[in-house]
């Protein structure tokens, strides 16, 4: 009987409102909702037995300023607040310490926003978006070597490179219209000029259309569902439609 932990709500950022919304879970066991990591979003815990079904619907309005990476100055790591420290460190899928030499050689002299812009463009130009080219075990190093992946891999690689360059970076699970395939989307956020700046290295979605669900160090923290035990995926359907 596996234990499931699922993300149920987009994060209510100051630039977004979400209404109406509903989460329906068909389960014989009670559901318990808890705060997400860093107080962002919400997790729902449930014990599954037999067929476990979850359905989430929401209408989300997004209003976000345009990201202009080149204009953001650098912030020395010693001047960052303590809660940003985990986003400078290597993590399971983002071994950023392994990229320090590459970033130093290829992007020497750049820092802050100009470095972030150069790294984003390098990831976009260097990788081929190819479904099925990676798995749940693929790290940013694997993606760097294969030069291919899906949105999760683009996010991991950009986050790793940014951390190697002294920029706090985290992965983001999101909904976004226009994404192909129409599945859950993974993007990145980089800390620049005192705030998190949303970046989609695949360039499938624009920042003004992305609804953030949760954030974390890498895919370990931002999975839409985590299963403790054994489970089989019968079906998954995701639809994101702009209302305008």
Coordinates of N, CA and C in Angstrom, one line a residue:
X1 N 0.9 -1.2 0.0 CA 0.0 0.0 0.0 C 0.9 1.2 0.0
X2 N 1.1 1.9 -1.1 CA 2.0 3.0 -1.2 C 1.5 4.3 -0.6
X3 N 2.4 5.1 -0.1 CA 2.0 6.4 0.3 C 2.3 7.4 -0.8
X4 N 1.4 8.3 -1.1 CA 1.5 9.3 -2.2 C 1.6 10.7 -1.6
X5 N 2.4 11.5 -2.2 CA 2.5 12.9 -1.8 C 2.4 13.7 -3.1
X6 N 1.4 14.5 -3.2 CA 1.2 15.2 -4.5 C 1.1 16.7 -4.3
X7 N 1.5 17.4 -5.3 CA 1.3 18.9 -5.3 C -0.1 19.2 -5.8
X8 N -0.8 20.1 -5.1 CA -2.2 20.3 -5.4 C -2.5 21.7 -5.8
X9 N -1.7 22.7 -5.5 CA -2.1 24.1 -5.8 C -0.9 24.8 -6.4
X10 N -1.2 25.7 -7.4 CA -0.2 26.7 -7.8 C 0.1 27.6 -6.6
X11 N 1.3 28.1 -6.5 CA 1.7 29.0 -5.4 C 1.1 30.4 -5.6
X12 N 0.5 30.9 -4.6 CA -0.1 32.2 -4.7 C 0.9 33.3 -4.5
X13 N 1.6 33.6 -5.6 CA 2.6 34.7 -5.6 C 1.9 36.0 -5.7
X14 N 2.5 37.1 -5.2 CA 1.9 38.4 -5.3 C 1.5 38.8 -6.7
X15 N 2.1 38.2 -7.8 CA 1.8 38.5 -9.1 C 0.8 37.6 -9.8
X16 N 0.1 36.8 -8.9 CA -0.9 35.9 -9.5 C -2.0 35.6 -8.5
X17 N -3.2 35.5 -9.1 CA -4.3 35.0 -8.2 C -4.9 33.8 -8.9
X18 N -5.4 32.9 -8.1 CA -5.9 31.6 -8.5 C -7.3 31.4 -8.0
X19 N -8.3 31.4 -8.9 CA -9.7 31.2 -8.5 C -10.6 31.0 -9.8
X20 N -11.5 30.1 -9.8 CA -11.7 29.1 -8.7 C -10.7 27.9 -8.9
X21 N -10.7 27.0 -8.0 CA -9.8 25.9 -8.1 C -10.4 24.7 -7.3
X22 N -10.1 23.5 -7.7 CA -10.6 22.3 -7.0 C -9.6 21.2 -7.1
X23 N -9.5 20.4 -6.0 CA -8.7 19.2 -6.0 C -9.6 18.1 -5.5
X24 N -9.8 17.0 -6.3 CA -10.6 15.9 -6.0 C -9.7 14.6 -6.0
X25 N -9.6 13.9 -4.9 CA -8.9 12.6 -4.8 C -9.8 11.5 -4.4
X26 N -9.8 10.4 -5.2 CA -10.6 9.3 -4.9 C -9.7 8.3 -4.2
X27 N -10.0 8.2 -2.9 CA -9.1 7.3 -2.0 C -10.0 6.9 -0.8
X28 N -9.7 5.7 -0.3 CA -10.4 5.2 0.9 C -9.8 5.8 2.2
X29 N -8.6 6.4 2.1 CA -7.9 7.0 3.2 C -8.0 8.5 3.3
X30 N -8.0 9.1 4.5 CA -8.1 10.5 4.6 C -6.9 11.2 3.9
X31 N -7.2 12.4 3.5 CA -6.2 13.3 2.8 C -5.7 14.3 3.8
X32 N -4.4 14.6 3.8 CA -3.8 15.6 4.7 C -3.0 16.6 3.9
X33 N -3.3 17.8 4.1 CA -2.6 18.9 3.4 C -1.6 19.5 4.3
X34 N -0.4 19.8 3.8 CA 0.7 20.4 4.6 C 1.3 21.5 3.7
X35 N 2.0 22.4 4.3 CA 2.8 23.5 3.6 C 3.9 22.8 2.8
X36 N 4.1 23.4 1.6 CA 5.2 23.0 0.8 C 6.6 23.5 1.3
X37 N 7.7 23.1 0.7 CA 9.0 23.5 1.2 C 9.1 25.1 1.1
X38 N 9.8 25.6 2.1 CA 9.9 27.1 2.1 C 8.6 27.8 2.2
X39 N 7.5 27.1 2.6 CA 6.2 27.7 2.7 C 5.6 28.0 1.4
X40 N 6.1 27.4 0.3 CA 5.6 27.7 -1.0 C 4.7 26.5 -1.5
X41 N 3.5 26.8 -1.9 CA 2.6 25.8 -2.4 C 2.1 24.9 -1.3
X42 N 1.6 23.7 -1.7 CA 0.9 22.8 -0.7 C 1.1 21.4 -1.2
X43 N 1.4 20.5 -0.2 CA 1.4 19.1 -0.5 C 0.2 18.4 0.1
X44 N -0.2 17.3 -0.6 CA -1.3 16.5 0.0 C -0.9 15.1 0.1
X45 N -1.0 14.6 1.3 CA -0.6 13.2 1.6 C -1.8 12.3 1.7
X46 N -1.6 11.1 1.1 CA -2.7 10.1 1.1 C -2.1 8.7 1.0
X47 N -2.8 7.7 1.6 CA -2.4 6.3 1.5 C -3.3 5.7 0.4
X48 N -2.6 5.2 -0.7 CA -3.3 4.6 -1.8 C -3.4 3.1 -1.7
X49 N -4.6 2.6 -2.2 CA -4.8 1.2 -2.2 C -5.6 0.9 -3.4
X50 N -5.1 0.0 -4.3 CA -5.9 -0.2 -5.6 C -5.7 1.0 -6.5
X51 N -6.7 1.4 -7.2 CA -6.6 2.5 -8.1 C -6.8 3.8 -7.3
X52 N -5.8 4.7 -7.6 CA -5.7 6.0 -6.9 C -5.9 7.1 -8.0
X53 N -6.9 7.9 -7.9 CA -7.2 9.0 -8.9 C -7.2 10.3 -8.3
X54 N -6.5 11.3 -8.9 CA -6.5 12.7 -8.5 C -6.8 13.6 -9.7
X55 N -7.7 14.6 -9.4 CA -8.1 15.5 -10.5 C -8.0 16.9 -9.9
X56 N -7.2 17.8 -10.6 CA -7.1 19.2 -10.2 C -7.5 20.1 -11.3
X57 N -8.2 21.2 -11.0 CA -8.7 22.2 -11.9 C -8.5 23.5 -11.3
X58 N -8.1 24.5 -12.1 CA -7.9 25.9 -11.6 C -7.9 26.9 -12.8
X59 N -8.3 28.1 -12.5 CA -8.2 29.2 -13.4 C -7.2 30.1 -12.7
X60 N -6.1 30.4 -13.4 CA -5.0 31.2 -12.9 C -4.8 32.4 -13.7
X61 N -4.8 33.6 -13.0 CA -4.4 34.9 -13.7 C -3.0 35.2 -13.3
X62 N -2.2 35.5 -14.4 CA -0.7 35.8 -14.2 C -0.4 37.2 -14.6
X63 N 0.2 37.9 -13.7 CA 0.7 39.3 -14.1 C 2.1 39.4 -13.6
X64 N 3.1 39.5 -14.5 CA 4.5 39.4 -14.1 C 5.3 40.4 -14.9
X65 N 6.3 41.1 -14.3 CA 7.1 42.0 -15.1 C 8.0 41.3 -16.0
X66 N 8.4 41.9 -17.1 CA 9.3 41.3 -18.1 C 10.7 41.1 -17.5
X67 N 11.2 39.9 -17.8 CA 12.6 39.6 -17.3 C 13.6 40.1 -18.4
X68 N 14.5 40.9 -17.9 CA 15.5 41.5 -18.8 C 16.9 41.1 -18.1
X69 N 17.3 39.9 -18.4 CA 18.5 39.4 -17.6 C 19.7 40.3 -17.7
X70 N 20.0 40.8 -18.9 CA 21.2 41.6 -19.1 C 21.3 42.8 -18.2
X71 N 20.2 43.3 -17.7 CA 20.2 44.5 -16.9 C 20.5 44.3 -15.4
X72 N 20.4 43.0 -15.0 CA 20.5 42.8 -13.5 C 22.0 42.7 -13.1
X73 N 22.3 43.4 -12.0 CA 23.7 43.4 -11.5 C 24.0 42.1 -10.8
X74 N 25.2 41.8 -10.5 CA 25.6 40.7 -9.7 C 25.6 41.0 -8.2
X75 N 25.2 39.9 -7.5 CA 25.3 40.0 -6.0 C 26.3 39.0 -5.5
X76 N 27.4 39.5 -4.8 CA 28.4 38.5 -4.3 C 27.8 37.6 -3.4
X77 N 28.2 36.3 -3.4 CA 27.6 35.3 -2.5 C 27.6 35.7 -1.0
X78 N 28.7 36.4 -0.6 CA 28.8 36.8 0.8 C 27.7 37.8 1.2
X79 N 27.0 38.4 0.2 CA 26.0 39.4 0.5 C 24.6 38.8 0.5
X80 N 24.5 37.5 0.2 CA 23.2 36.8 0.1 C 22.6 36.4 1.4
X81 N 21.3 36.4 1.6 CA 20.7 35.9 2.8 C 20.9 34.4 3.0
X82 N 20.8 34.0 4.2 CA 21.0 32.6 4.5 C 20.1 31.6 3.8
X83 N 18.8 32.0 3.6 CA 17.9 31.0 3.0 C 18.2 30.8 1.5
X84 N 19.1 31.6 0.9 CA 19.5 31.3 -0.5 C 20.7 30.3 -0.6
X85 N 21.3 30.0 0.5 CA 22.5 29.2 0.5 C 22.3 27.8 -0.2
X86 N 21.1 27.1 0.1 CA 20.9 25.8 -0.5 C 20.9 25.9 -2.0
X87 N 20.5 27.0 -2.6 CA 20.4 27.2 -4.0 C 21.7 27.6 -4.7
X88 N 22.8 27.6 -3.9 CA 24.1 27.8 -4.4 C 24.9 26.5 -4.4
X89 N 24.4 25.5 -3.7 CA 25.1 24.2 -3.4 C 24.7 23.1 -4.4
X90 N 25.6 22.2 -4.6 CA 25.2 21.0 -5.5 C 24.0 20.3 -4.9
X91 N 23.2 19.6 -5.7 CA 22.2 18.8 -5.2 C 22.1 17.5 -6.1
X92 N 21.2 16.6 -5.8 CA 21.2 15.3 -6.4 C 21.3 15.3 -7.9
X93 N 20.5 16.1 -8.6 CA 20.4 16.1 -10.0 C 21.2 17.3 -10.6
X94 N 21.7 18.2 -9.7 CA 22.4 19.4 -10.2 C 23.7 19.5 -9.5
X95 N 24.7 18.7 -9.9 CA 26.1 18.7 -9.3 C 26.9 19.9 -9.8
X96 N 26.5 21.1 -9.3 CA 27.0 22.3 -9.9 C 28.5 22.4 -9.7
X97 N 29.1 21.8 -8.7 CA 30.5 21.9 -8.5 C 31.3 21.3 -9.6
X98 N 30.7 20.4 -10.4 CA 31.4 19.7 -11.5 C 31.4 20.6 -12.7
X99 N 30.7 21.8 -12.7 CA 30.7 22.7 -13.8 C 31.5 24.0 -13.6
X100 N 32.1 24.1 -12.5 CA 32.8 25.4 -12.2 C 33.9 25.7 -13.2
X101 N 34.7 24.6 -13.6 CA 35.8 24.8 -14.5 C 35.2 25.3 -15.9
X102 N 34.1 24.6 -16.3 CA 33.5 24.9 -17.6 C 33.0 26.4 -17.7
X103 N 32.3 26.8 -16.6 CA 31.8 28.1 -16.6 C 32.9 29.1 -16.5
X104 N 33.9 28.9 -15.8 CA 35.0 29.8 -15.7 C 35.7 30.0 -17.0
X105 N 35.9 28.9 -17.8 CA 36.6 29.0 -19.0 C 35.8 29.6 -20.1
X106 N 34.5 29.2 -20.2 CA 33.6 29.6 -21.3 C 33.0 30.9 -21.1
X107 N 32.8 31.3 -19.9 CA 32.0 32.5 -19.6 C 32.8 33.5 -18.6
X108 N 34.1 33.3 -18.6 CA 35.0 34.2 -17.8 C 34.7 35.7 -18.1
X109 N 34.7 36.5 -17.0 CA 34.5 37.9 -17.2 C 33.0 38.3 -17.1
X110 N 32.1 37.3 -17.1 CA 30.7 37.6 -17.0 C 30.2 37.3 -15.6
X111 N 29.2 38.1 -15.1 CA 28.6 37.8 -13.8 C 27.2 38.4 -13.8
X112 N 26.5 38.0 -12.8 CA 25.1 38.5 -12.6 C 24.2 38.3 -13.9
X113 N 23.4 39.3 -14.2 CA 22.5 39.1 -15.3 C 23.1 38.8 -16.7
X114 N 24.2 39.5 -17.1 CA 24.8 39.1 -18.3 C 25.3 37.6 -18.4
X115 N 25.8 37.1 -17.2 CA 26.2 35.7 -17.2 C 24.9 34.8 -17.3
X116 N 23.9 35.2 -16.6 CA 22.6 34.4 -16.7 C 22.1 34.3 -18.1
X117 N 22.1 35.5 -18.8 CA 21.6 35.5 -20.2 C 22.5 34.6 -21.1
X118 N 23.8 34.7 -20.9 CA 24.7 33.8 -21.7 C 24.5 32.4 -21.4
X119 N 24.3 32.0 -20.2 CA 24.1 30.6 -19.8 C 22.8 30.1 -20.4
X120 N 21.7 30.9 -20.3 CA 20.4 30.5 -20.8 C 20.5 30.3 -22.3
X121 N 21.2 31.2 -23.0 CA 21.3 31.0 -24.5 C 22.1 29.8 -24.8
X122 N 23.2 29.5 -24.1 CA 24.0 28.4 -24.3 C 23.3 27.1 -24.2
X123 N 22.5 27.0 -23.1 CA 21.7 25.8 -22.9 C 20.7 25.6 -24.1
X124 N 20.0 26.7 -24.4 CA 19.0 26.6 -25.5 C 19.7 26.2 -26.8
X125 N 20.8 26.7 -27.2 CA 21.5 26.4 -28.4 C 22.2 25.1 -28.4
X126 N 22.6 24.6 -27.3 CA 23.4 23.4 -27.2 C 22.7 22.1 -27.1
X127 N 21.4 22.2 -26.6 CA 20.6 21.0 -26.4 C 19.6 20.8 -27.4
X128 N 19.3 19.5 -27.7 CA 18.2 19.2 -28.6 C 17.0 18.6 -27.7
X129 N 15.8 19.2 -27.9 CA 14.7 18.7 -27.1 C 14.2 17.4 -27.8
X130 N 14.4 16.4 -27.0 CA 14.1 15.0 -27.6 C 13.4 14.2 -26.5
X131 N 12.1 13.9 -26.7 CA 11.3 13.1 -25.8 C 11.9 11.7 -25.7
X132 N 11.9 11.2 -24.5 CA 12.4 9.8 -24.3 C 14.0 9.7 -24.2
X133 N 14.7 10.8 -24.3 CA 16.1 10.8 -24.3 C 16.7 10.8 -22.9
X134 N 15.9 10.9 -21.9 CA 16.4 10.9 -20.5 C 15.4 10.1 -19.7
X135 N 15.8 9.9 -18.4 CA 14.9 9.2 -17.5 C 14.9 9.9 -16.1
X136 N 14.3 9.3 -15.1 CA 14.2 9.9 -13.8 C 15.6 9.8 -13.1
X137 N 16.6 9.2 -13.7 CA 17.9 9.1 -13.1 C 18.9 10.1 -13.8
X138 N 18.5 10.7 -14.8 CA 19.4 11.6 -15.6 C 19.7 12.9 -14.8
X139 N 21.0 13.1 -14.7 CA 21.5 14.3 -14.0 C 21.9 15.4 -15.0
X140 N 22.2 16.6 -14.5 CA 22.7 17.6 -15.4 C 24.0 17.2 -16.1
X141 N 24.8 16.5 -15.5 CA 26.1 16.0 -16.1 C 25.7 15.1 -17.3
X142 N 24.7 14.2 -17.1 CA 24.3 13.3 -18.2 C 23.8 14.2 -19.4
X143 N 23.0 15.2 -19.1 CA 22.5 16.0 -20.1 C 23.6 16.8 -20.8
X144 N 24.5 17.3 -20.1 CA 25.7 18.0 -20.6 C 26.4 17.1 -21.6
X145 N 26.5 15.8 -21.3 CA 27.3 14.9 -22.2 C 26.5 14.5 -23.4
X146 N 25.2 14.3 -23.2 CA 24.4 13.8 -24.3 C 23.9 14.9 -25.2
X147 N 23.8 16.2 -24.7 CA 23.3 17.3 -25.4 C 21.9 17.1 -25.9
X148 N 21.1 16.5 -25.1 CA 19.7 16.3 -25.4 C 18.9 16.1 -24.1
X149 N 17.6 16.3 -24.2 CA 16.8 16.1 -23.0 C 15.4 16.7 -23.2
X150 N 14.6 16.7 -22.1 CA 13.3 17.4 -22.1 C 13.4 18.5 -21.1
X151 N 12.3 19.2 -20.8 CA 12.3 20.4 -20.0 C 13.0 20.2 -18.7
X152 N 12.8 19.1 -18.0 CA 13.4 18.8 -16.7 C 14.9 18.9 -16.9
X153 N 15.5 18.4 -18.0 CA 16.9 18.4 -18.2 C 17.4 19.7 -18.5
X154 N 16.7 20.5 -19.3 CA 17.1 21.9 -19.5 C 17.2 22.7 -18.2
X155 N 16.2 22.5 -17.4 CA 16.1 23.2 -16.1 C 17.3 22.8 -15.2
X156 N 17.6 21.5 -15.1 CA 18.7 21.0 -14.3 C 20.0 21.6 -14.8
X157 N 20.2 21.6 -16.1 CA 21.5 22.1 -16.6 C 21.7 23.6 -16.4
X158 N 20.6 24.4 -16.6 CA 20.8 25.8 -16.4 C 21.0 26.1 -14.9
X159 N 20.3 25.4 -14.1 CA 20.4 25.6 -12.6 C 21.9 25.3 -12.2
X160 N 22.4 24.2 -12.7 CA 23.7 23.8 -12.3 C 24.8 24.8 -12.8
X161 N 24.6 25.3 -14.0 CA 25.6 26.2 -14.6 C 25.5 27.6 -13.8
X162 N 24.3 28.0 -13.5 CA 24.1 29.2 -12.7 C 24.8 29.1 -11.4
X163 N 24.5 28.0 -10.7 CA 25.2 27.9 -9.3 C 26.7 27.9 -9.4
X164 N 27.2 27.2 -10.5 CA 28.6 27.2 -10.7 C 29.2 28.6 -10.9
X165 N 28.4 29.5 -11.4 CA 28.8 30.8 -11.7 C 28.5 31.8 -10.5
X166 N 28.0 31.2 -9.4 CA 27.8 32.1 -8.2 C 26.4 32.7 -8.1
X167 N 25.5 32.2 -9.0 CA 24.1 32.7 -9.0 C 23.2 31.7 -8.3
X168 N 22.5 32.0 -7.2 CA 21.5 31.1 -6.7 C 20.5 30.7 -7.7
X169 N 20.2 29.4 -7.8 CA 19.2 29.0 -8.8 C 18.4 27.8 -8.3
X170 N 17.2 27.7 -8.7 CA 16.3 26.6 -8.3 C 15.4 26.2 -9.4
X171 N 14.9 25.0 -9.3 CA 14.0 24.4 -10.3 C 12.6 24.7 -10.0
X172 N 11.7 24.8 -11.0 CA 10.3 25.2 -10.8 C 9.4 24.3 -11.6
X173 N 8.4 23.7 -10.9 CA 7.3 23.0 -11.6 C 6.3 24.0 -12.0
X174 N 5.7 23.9 -13.2 CA 4.8 25.0 -13.6 C 3.8 24.4 -14.6
X175 N 2.8 25.2 -14.8 CA 1.8 25.0 -15.9 C 2.1 26.1 -16.9
X176 N 2.0 25.8 -18.2 CA 2.2 26.8 -19.2 C 1.5 26.4 -20.5
X177 N 0.8 27.3 -21.1 CA 0.1 27.0 -22.4 C 1.2 27.0 -23.5
X178 N 0.9 26.2 -24.6 CA 1.8 26.2 -25.7 C 2.9 25.2 -25.6
X179 N 3.0 24.5 -24.5 CA 4.1 23.6 -24.3 C 3.8 22.3 -25.0
X180 N 4.8 21.8 -25.7 CA 4.6 20.5 -26.5 C 5.7 19.5 -26.1
X181 N 5.3 18.4 -25.5 CA 3.9 17.9 -25.3 C 3.2 18.7 -24.2
X182 N 1.9 18.7 -24.2 CA 1.1 19.4 -23.1 C 1.2 18.7 -21.8
X183 N 2.3 18.7 -21.2 CA 2.6 18.0 -19.9 C 3.0 19.0 -18.8
X184 N 3.2 18.5 -17.6 CA 3.8 19.4 -16.6 C 5.1 19.9 -17.1
X185 N 5.4 21.2 -16.8 CA 6.5 21.9 -17.4 C 7.5 22.2 -16.3
X186 N 8.8 22.1 -16.6 CA 9.9 22.4 -15.6 C 10.7 23.6 -16.2
X187 N 10.9 24.6 -15.4 CA 11.7 25.8 -15.8 C 12.7 26.1 -14.6
X188 N 13.3 27.2 -14.7 CA 14.3 27.6 -13.6 C 14.0 29.0 -13.1
X189 N 14.5 29.3 -11.9 CA 14.5 30.6 -11.4 C 15.9 31.0 -10.9
X190 N 16.4 32.1 -11.3 CA 17.7 32.6 -10.8 C 17.5 33.8 -10.0
X191 N 18.3 33.9 -8.9 CA 18.2 35.1 -8.0 C 19.1 36.2 -8.5
X192 N 18.5 37.3 -9.0 CA 19.2 38.4 -9.5 C 18.5 39.7 -9.1
X193 N 19.4 40.6 -8.6 CA 18.9 42.0 -8.2 C 17.8 41.9 -7.2
X194 N 18.0 41.0 -6.2 CA 17.1 40.9 -5.1 C 15.8 40.2 -5.3
X195 N 15.7 39.4 -6.4 CA 14.4 38.7 -6.6 C 14.6 37.5 -7.5
X196 N 13.7 36.6 -7.5 CA 13.8 35.4 -8.3 C 13.3 35.8 -9.7
X197 N 14.0 35.4 -10.7 CA 13.7 35.7 -12.1 C 13.4 34.4 -12.9
X198 N 12.2 34.3 -13.4 CA 11.8 33.0 -14.0 C 12.4 32.9 -15.4
X199 N 12.9 31.8 -15.8 CA 13.5 31.5 -17.1 C 13.2 30.2 -17.6
X200 N 12.7 30.1 -18.9 CA 12.4 28.8 -19.5 C 13.5 28.6 -20.6
X201 N 14.5 27.8 -20.3 CA 15.6 27.6 -21.2 C 15.2 26.9 -22.5
X202 N 14.0 26.2 -22.5 CA 13.5 25.6 -23.7 C 12.9 26.6 -24.7
X203 N 12.5 27.7 -24.2 CA 11.9 28.8 -24.9 C 10.5 28.4 -25.4
X204 N 9.9 27.4 -24.8 CA 8.6 26.9 -25.2 C 7.5 27.9 -24.7
X205 N 7.8 28.5 -23.5 CA 6.8 29.3 -22.8 C 7.4 30.7 -22.5
X206 N 6.6 31.7 -22.4 CA 7.1 33.0 -22.0 C 6.8 33.2 -20.5
X207 N 7.6 34.0 -19.8 CA 7.4 34.2 -18.4 C 6.0 34.7 -18.1
X208 N 5.4 35.5 -19.0 CA 4.1 36.1 -18.7 C 3.0 35.1 -18.7
X209 N 3.2 33.8 -19.2 CA 2.2 32.8 -19.3 C 2.4 31.7 -18.3
X210 N 3.5 31.7 -17.5 CA 3.8 30.5 -16.7 C 3.2 30.7 -15.3
X211 N 2.5 29.6 -14.9 CA 1.9 29.6 -13.5 C 2.8 28.6 -12.7
X212 N 3.5 29.2 -11.7 CA 4.4 28.4 -10.9 C 3.6 27.5 -9.8
X213 N 4.0 26.3 -9.7 CA 3.3 25.4 -8.7 C 4.2 25.2 -7.5
X214 N 5.5 24.9 -7.7 CA 6.4 24.7 -6.5 C 7.8 24.9 -7.0
X215 N 8.7 25.1 -6.0 CA 10.1 25.3 -6.3 C 10.9 24.3 -5.4
X216 N 12.2 24.1 -5.8 CA 13.1 23.3 -5.0 C 14.5 23.2 -5.6
X217 N 15.3 22.5 -5.0 CA 16.7 22.4 -5.4 C 16.8 21.7 -6.8
X218 N 16.0 20.7 -7.0 CA 16.0 19.9 -8.3 C 14.7 19.1 -8.4
X219 N 14.6 18.1 -9.3 CA 13.4 17.4 -9.5 C 13.0 16.6 -8.2
X220 N 13.9 16.3 -7.3 CA 13.6 15.7 -6.1 C 12.5 16.4 -5.3
X221 N 12.6 17.8 -5.3 CA 11.7 18.6 -4.5 C 10.5 19.0 -5.3
X222 N 10.5 19.0 -6.6 CA 9.4 19.6 -7.3 C 8.5 18.6 -8.1
X223 N 8.7 17.3 -7.8 CA 7.8 16.3 -8.5 C 6.4 16.6 -8.2
X224 N 5.5 16.4 -9.2 CA 4.1 16.6 -9.0 C 3.5 15.5 -8.1
X225 N 4.1 14.3 -8.1 CA 3.7 13.2 -7.2 C 4.9 12.4 -6.8
X226 N 5.1 12.1 -5.5 CA 6.1 11.3 -5.0 C 5.5 10.0 -4.4
X227 N 5.9 8.8 -4.8 CA 5.3 7.6 -4.3 C 6.3 6.9 -3.4
X228 N 5.9 6.6 -2.1 CA 6.7 5.8 -1.2 C 6.2 4.4 -1.2
X229 N 6.8 3.5 -2.0 CA 6.3 2.2 -2.1 C 6.3 1.9 -3.6
X230 N 5.3 1.1 -4.1 CA 5.2 0.7 -5.5 C 3.9 1.2 -6.1
X231 N 3.9 1.7 -7.3 CA 2.7 2.1 -8.0 C 2.9 2.0 -9.5
X232 N 1.8 1.9 -10.2 CA 1.9 1.9 -11.7 C 1.0 3.0 -12.2
X233 N 1.6 3.7 -13.2 CA 0.8 4.9 -13.7 C -0.1 4.3 -14.8
X234 N -1.4 4.4 -14.6 CA -2.4 4.0 -15.6 C -2.6 5.1 -16.7
X235 N -2.8 6.3 -16.2 CA -3.1 7.3 -17.2 C -2.8 8.7 -16.6
X236 N -2.3 9.6 -17.5 CA -2.1 11.0 -17.0 C -2.5 11.9 -18.2
X237 N -3.3 12.9 -17.8 CA -3.7 13.9 -18.8 C -3.5 15.3 -18.2
X238 N -2.9 16.1 -19.0 CA -2.7 17.5 -18.6 C -3.1 18.4 -19.7
X239 N -4.0 19.4 -19.4 CA -4.4 20.4 -20.4 C -4.3 21.8 -19.8
X240 N -3.6 22.7 -20.5 CA -3.4 24.0 -20.1 C -3.9 24.9 -21.3
X241 N -4.9 25.7 -21.0 CA -5.6 26.5 -22.1 C -5.6 28.0 -21.7
X242 N -5.1 28.9 -22.6 CA -5.3 30.3 -22.3 C -6.7 30.7 -22.5
X243 N -7.2 31.6 -21.6 CA -8.6 32.0 -21.7 C -8.8 33.2 -22.6
X244 N -7.7 34.0 -22.8 CA -7.8 35.2 -23.6 C -7.9 34.9 -25.1

